[in-house]
mmCIF file with all atom_site columns, C-alpha atoms in Angstrom:
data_model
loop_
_atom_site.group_PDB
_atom_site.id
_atom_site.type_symbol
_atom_site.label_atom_id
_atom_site.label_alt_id
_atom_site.label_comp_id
_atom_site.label_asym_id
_atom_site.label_entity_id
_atom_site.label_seq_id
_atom_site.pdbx_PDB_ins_code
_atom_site.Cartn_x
_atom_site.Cartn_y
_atom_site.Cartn_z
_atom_site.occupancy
_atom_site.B_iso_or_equiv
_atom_site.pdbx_formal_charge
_atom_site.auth_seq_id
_atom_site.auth_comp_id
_atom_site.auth_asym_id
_atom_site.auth_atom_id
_atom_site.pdbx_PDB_model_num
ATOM 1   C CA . UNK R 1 1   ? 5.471   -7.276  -16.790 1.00 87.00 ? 1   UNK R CA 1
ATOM 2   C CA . UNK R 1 2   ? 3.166   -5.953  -14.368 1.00 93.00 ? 2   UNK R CA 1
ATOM 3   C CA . UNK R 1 3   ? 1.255   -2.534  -14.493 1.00 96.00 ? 3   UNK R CA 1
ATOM 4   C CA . UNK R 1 4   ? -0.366  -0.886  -11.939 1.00 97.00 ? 4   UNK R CA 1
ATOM 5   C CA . UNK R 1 5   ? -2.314  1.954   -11.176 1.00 97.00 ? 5   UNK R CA 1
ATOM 6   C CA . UNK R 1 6   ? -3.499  3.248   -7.466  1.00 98.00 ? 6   UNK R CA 1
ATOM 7   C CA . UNK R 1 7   ? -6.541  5.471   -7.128  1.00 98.00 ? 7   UNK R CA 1
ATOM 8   C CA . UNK R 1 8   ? -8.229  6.396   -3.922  1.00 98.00 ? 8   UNK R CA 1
ATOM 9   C CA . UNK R 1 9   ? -6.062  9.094   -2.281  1.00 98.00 ? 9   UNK R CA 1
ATOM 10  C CA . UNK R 1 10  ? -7.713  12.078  -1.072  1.00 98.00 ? 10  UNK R CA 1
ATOM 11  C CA . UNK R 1 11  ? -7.781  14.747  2.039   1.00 98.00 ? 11  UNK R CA 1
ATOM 12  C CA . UNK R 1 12  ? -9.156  13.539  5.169   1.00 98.00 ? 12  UNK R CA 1
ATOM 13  C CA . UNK R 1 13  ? -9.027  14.977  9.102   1.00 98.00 ? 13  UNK R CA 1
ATOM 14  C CA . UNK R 1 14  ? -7.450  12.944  11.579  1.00 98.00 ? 14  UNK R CA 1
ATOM 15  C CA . UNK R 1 15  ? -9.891  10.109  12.573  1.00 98.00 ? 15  UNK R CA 1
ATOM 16  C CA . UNK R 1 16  ? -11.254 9.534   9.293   1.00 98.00 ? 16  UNK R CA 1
ATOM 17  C CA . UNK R 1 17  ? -11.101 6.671   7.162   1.00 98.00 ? 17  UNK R CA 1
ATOM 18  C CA . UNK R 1 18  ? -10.189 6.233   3.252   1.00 98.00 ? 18  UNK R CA 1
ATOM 19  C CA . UNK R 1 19  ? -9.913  2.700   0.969   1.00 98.00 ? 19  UNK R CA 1
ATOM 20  C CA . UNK R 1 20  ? -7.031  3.041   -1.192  1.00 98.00 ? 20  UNK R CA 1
ATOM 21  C CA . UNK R 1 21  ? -7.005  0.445   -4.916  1.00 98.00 ? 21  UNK R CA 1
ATOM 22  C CA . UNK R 1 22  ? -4.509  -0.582  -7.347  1.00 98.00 ? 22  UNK R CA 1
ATOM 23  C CA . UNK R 1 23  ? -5.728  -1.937  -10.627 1.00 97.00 ? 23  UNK R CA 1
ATOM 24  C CA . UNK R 1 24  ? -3.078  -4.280  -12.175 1.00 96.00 ? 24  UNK R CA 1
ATOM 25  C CA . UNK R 1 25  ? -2.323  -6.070  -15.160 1.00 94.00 ? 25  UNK R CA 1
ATOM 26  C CA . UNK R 1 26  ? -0.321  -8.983  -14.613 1.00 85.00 ? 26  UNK R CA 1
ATOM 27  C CA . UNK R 1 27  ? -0.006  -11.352 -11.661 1.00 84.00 ? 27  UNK R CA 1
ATOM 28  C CA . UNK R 1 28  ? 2.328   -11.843 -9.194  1.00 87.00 ? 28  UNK R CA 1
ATOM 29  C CA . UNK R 1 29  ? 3.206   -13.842 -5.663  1.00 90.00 ? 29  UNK R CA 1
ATOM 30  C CA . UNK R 1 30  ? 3.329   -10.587 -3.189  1.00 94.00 ? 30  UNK R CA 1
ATOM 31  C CA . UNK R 1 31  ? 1.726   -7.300  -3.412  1.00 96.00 ? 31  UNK R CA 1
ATOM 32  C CA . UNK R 1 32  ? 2.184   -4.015  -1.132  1.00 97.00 ? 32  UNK R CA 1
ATOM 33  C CA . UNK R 1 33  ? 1.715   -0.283  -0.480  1.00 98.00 ? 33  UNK R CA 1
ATOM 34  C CA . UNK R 1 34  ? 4.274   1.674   0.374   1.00 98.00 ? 34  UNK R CA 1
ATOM 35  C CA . UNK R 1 35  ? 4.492   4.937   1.290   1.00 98.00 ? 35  UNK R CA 1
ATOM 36  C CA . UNK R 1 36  ? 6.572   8.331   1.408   1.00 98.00 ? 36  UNK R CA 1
ATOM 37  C CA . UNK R 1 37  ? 6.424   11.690  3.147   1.00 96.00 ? 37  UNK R CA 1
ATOM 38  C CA . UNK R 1 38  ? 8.623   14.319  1.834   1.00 93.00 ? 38  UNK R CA 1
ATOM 39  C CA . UNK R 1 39  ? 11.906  14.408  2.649   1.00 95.00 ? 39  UNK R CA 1
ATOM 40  C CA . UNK R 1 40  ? 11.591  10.688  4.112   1.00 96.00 ? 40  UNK R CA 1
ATOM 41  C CA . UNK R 1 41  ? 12.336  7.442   2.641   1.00 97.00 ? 41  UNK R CA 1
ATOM 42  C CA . UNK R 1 42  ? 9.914   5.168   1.110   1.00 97.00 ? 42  UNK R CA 1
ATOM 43  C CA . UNK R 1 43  ? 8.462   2.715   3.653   1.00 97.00 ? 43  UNK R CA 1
ATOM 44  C CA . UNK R 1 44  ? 6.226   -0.463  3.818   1.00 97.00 ? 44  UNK R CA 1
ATOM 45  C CA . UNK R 1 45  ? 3.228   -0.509  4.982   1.00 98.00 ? 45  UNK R CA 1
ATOM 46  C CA . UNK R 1 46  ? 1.415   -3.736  4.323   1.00 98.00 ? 46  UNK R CA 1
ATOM 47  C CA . UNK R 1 47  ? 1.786   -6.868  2.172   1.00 97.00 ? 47  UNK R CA 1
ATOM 48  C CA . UNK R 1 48  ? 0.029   -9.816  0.897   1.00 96.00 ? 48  UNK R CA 1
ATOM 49  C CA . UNK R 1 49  ? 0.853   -12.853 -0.919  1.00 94.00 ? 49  UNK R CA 1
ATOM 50  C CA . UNK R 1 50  ? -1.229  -15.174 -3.053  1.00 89.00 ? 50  UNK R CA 1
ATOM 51  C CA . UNK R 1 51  ? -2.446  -17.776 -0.126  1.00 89.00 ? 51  UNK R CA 1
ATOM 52  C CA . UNK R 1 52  ? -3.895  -14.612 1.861   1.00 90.00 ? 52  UNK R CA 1
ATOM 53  C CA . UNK R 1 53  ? -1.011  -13.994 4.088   1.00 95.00 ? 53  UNK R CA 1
ATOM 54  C CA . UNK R 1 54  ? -0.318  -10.429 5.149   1.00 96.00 ? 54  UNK R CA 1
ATOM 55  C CA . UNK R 1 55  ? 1.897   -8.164  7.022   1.00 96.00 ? 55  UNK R CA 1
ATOM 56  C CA . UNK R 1 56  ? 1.952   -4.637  8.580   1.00 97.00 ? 56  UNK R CA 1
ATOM 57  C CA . UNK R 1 57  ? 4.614   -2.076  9.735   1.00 97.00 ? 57  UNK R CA 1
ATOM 58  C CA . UNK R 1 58  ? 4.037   -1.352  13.265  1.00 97.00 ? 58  UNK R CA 1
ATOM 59  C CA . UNK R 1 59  ? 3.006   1.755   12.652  1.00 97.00 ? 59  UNK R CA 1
ATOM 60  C CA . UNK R 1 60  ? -0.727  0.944   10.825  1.00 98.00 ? 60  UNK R CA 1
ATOM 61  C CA . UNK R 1 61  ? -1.296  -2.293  12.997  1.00 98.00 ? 61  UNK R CA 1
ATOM 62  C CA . UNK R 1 62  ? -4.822  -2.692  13.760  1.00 97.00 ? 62  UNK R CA 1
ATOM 63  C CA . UNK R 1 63  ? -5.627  0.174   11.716  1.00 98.00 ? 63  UNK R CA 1
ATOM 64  C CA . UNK R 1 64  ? -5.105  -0.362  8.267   1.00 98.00 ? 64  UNK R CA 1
ATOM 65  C CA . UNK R 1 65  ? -6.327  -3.900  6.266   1.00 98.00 ? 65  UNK R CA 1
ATOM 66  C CA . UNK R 1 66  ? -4.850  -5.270  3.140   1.00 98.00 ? 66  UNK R CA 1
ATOM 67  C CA . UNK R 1 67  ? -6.667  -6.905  0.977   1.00 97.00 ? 67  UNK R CA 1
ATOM 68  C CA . UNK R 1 68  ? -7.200  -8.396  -2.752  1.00 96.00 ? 68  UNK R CA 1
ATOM 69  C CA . UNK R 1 69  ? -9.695  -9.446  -4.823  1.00 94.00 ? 69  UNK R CA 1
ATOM 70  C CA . UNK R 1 70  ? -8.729  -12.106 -7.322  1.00 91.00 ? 70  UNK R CA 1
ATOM 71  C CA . UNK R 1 71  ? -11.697 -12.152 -10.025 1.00 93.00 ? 71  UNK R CA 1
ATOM 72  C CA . UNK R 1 72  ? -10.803 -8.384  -10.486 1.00 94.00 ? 72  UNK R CA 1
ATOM 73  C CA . UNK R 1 73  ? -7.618  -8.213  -10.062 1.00 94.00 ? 73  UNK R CA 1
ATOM 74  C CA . UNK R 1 74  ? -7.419  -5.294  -7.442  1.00 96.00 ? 74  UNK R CA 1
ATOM 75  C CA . UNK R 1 75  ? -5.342  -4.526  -4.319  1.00 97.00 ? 75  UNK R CA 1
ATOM 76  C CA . UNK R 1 76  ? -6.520  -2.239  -1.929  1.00 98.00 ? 76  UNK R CA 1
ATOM 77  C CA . UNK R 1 77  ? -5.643  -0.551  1.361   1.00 98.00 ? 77  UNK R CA 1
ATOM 78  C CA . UNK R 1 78  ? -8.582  0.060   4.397   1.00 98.00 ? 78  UNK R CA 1
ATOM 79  C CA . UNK R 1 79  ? -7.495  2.643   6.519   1.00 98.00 ? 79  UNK R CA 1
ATOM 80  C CA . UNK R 1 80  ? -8.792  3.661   9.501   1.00 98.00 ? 80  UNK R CA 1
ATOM 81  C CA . UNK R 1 81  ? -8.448  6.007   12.391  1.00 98.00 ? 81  UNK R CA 1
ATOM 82  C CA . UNK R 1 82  ? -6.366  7.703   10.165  1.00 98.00 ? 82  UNK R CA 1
ATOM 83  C CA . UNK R 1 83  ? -3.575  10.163  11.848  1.00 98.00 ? 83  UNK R CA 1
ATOM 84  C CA . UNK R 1 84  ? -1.425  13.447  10.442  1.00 97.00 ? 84  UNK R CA 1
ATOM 85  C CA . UNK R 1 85  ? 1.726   11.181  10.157  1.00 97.00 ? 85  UNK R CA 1
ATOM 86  C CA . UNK R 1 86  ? -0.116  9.313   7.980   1.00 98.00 ? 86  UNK R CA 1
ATOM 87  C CA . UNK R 1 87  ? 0.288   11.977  5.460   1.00 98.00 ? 87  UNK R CA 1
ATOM 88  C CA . UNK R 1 88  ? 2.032   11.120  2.276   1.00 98.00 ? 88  UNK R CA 1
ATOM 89  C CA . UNK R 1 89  ? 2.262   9.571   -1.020  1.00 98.00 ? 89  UNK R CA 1
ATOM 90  C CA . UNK R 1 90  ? 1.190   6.325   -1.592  1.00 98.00 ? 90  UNK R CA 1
ATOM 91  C CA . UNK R 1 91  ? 2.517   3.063   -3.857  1.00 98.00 ? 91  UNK R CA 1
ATOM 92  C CA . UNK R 1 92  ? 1.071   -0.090  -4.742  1.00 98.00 ? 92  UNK R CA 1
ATOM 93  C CA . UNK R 1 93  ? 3.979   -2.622  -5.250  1.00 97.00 ? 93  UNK R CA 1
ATOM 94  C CA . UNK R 1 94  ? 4.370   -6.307  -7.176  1.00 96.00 ? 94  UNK R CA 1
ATOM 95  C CA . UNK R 1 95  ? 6.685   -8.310  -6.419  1.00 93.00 ? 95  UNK R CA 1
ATOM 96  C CA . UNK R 1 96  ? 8.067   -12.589 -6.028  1.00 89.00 ? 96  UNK R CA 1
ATOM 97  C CA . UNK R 1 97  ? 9.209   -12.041 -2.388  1.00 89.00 ? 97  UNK R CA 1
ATOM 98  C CA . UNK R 1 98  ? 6.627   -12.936 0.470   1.00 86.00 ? 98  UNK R CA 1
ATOM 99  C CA . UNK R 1 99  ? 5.582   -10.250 2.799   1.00 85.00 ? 99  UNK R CA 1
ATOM 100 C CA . UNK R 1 100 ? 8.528   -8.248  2.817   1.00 89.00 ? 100 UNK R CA 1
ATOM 101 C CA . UNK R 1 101 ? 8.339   -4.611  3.698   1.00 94.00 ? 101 UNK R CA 1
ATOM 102 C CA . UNK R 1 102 ? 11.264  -3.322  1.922   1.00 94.00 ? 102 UNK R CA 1
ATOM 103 C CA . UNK R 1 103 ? 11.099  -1.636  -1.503  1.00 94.00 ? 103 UNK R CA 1
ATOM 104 C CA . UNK R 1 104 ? 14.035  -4.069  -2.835  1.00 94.00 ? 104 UNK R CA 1
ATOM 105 C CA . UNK R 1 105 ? 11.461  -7.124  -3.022  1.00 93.00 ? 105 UNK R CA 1
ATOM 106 C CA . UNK R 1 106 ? 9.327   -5.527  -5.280  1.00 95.00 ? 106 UNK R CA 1
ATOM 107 C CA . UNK R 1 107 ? 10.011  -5.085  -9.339  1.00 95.00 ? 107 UNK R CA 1
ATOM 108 C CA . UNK R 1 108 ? 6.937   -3.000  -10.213 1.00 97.00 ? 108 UNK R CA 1
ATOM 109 C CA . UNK R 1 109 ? 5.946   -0.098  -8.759  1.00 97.00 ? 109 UNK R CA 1
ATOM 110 C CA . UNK R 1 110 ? 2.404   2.538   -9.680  1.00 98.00 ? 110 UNK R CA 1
ATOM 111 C CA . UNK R 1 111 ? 2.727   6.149   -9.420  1.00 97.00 ? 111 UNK R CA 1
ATOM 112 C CA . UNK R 1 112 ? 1.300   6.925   -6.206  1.00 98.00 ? 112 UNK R CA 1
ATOM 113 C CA . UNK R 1 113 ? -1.542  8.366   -4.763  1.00 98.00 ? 113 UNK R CA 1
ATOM 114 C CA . UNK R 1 114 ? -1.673  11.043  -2.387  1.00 98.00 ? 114 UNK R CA 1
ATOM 115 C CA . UNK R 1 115 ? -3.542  10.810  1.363   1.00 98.00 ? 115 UNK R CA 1
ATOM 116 C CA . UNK R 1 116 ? -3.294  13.852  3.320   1.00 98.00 ? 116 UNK R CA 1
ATOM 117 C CA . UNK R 1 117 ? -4.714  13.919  7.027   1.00 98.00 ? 117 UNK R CA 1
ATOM 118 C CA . UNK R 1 118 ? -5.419  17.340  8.729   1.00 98.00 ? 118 UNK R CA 1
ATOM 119 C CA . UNK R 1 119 ? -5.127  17.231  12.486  1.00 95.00 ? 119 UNK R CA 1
#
């Protein structure tokens, strides 16, 4: 079992910049953030596995960094140039599939944390 919580989500104008975390409790081989906009589905938006691999939806390429530190346990989300249609809610994600941007390789899922970007 594996418990996580995301903190970090805030209001922001296009162009700015916010670091998104996820505390867990538990380990496991892949984490992610994933995201939703009303009336959307959810989506992947990054990924990392134990050995430091990572993936990124198009979308956030070159923009956003995943990242995790080990000794505490944390995930978190650098994002950058940061645009309106990045606006949503969004989910850290544990899971045993590598890198995987879909919502079915995950088993545990946080509650969310909302980013909203103003143009």
């Amino acid at each position: 079992q594996v418990q996580l919580e995301e903190s970090g989500g805030d209001s922001v104008q296009a162009g700015g910049s916010l670091r998104l975390s996820c505390a867990a409790s538990g380990s496991s081989y892949s984490m992610g953030w994933f995201r939703q906009a009303p009336g959307k589905e959810r989506e992947g938006v990054a990924s990392i596995v134990s050995d430091g691999g990572t993936s990124y939806a198009d979308s956030v390429k070159g923009r956003f960094t995943i990242s995790k530190d080990n000794a505490k346990n944390t995930l978190y989300l650098q994002m950058n140039s940061l645009k309106p249609e990045d606006t949503a809610m969004y989910y850290c994600a544990a899971g045993r599939v590598a890198l995987v941007l879909r919502p079915w390789a995950y088993d545990y899922w946080g509650q969310g944390t909302q980013v909203t970007v103003s143009a």
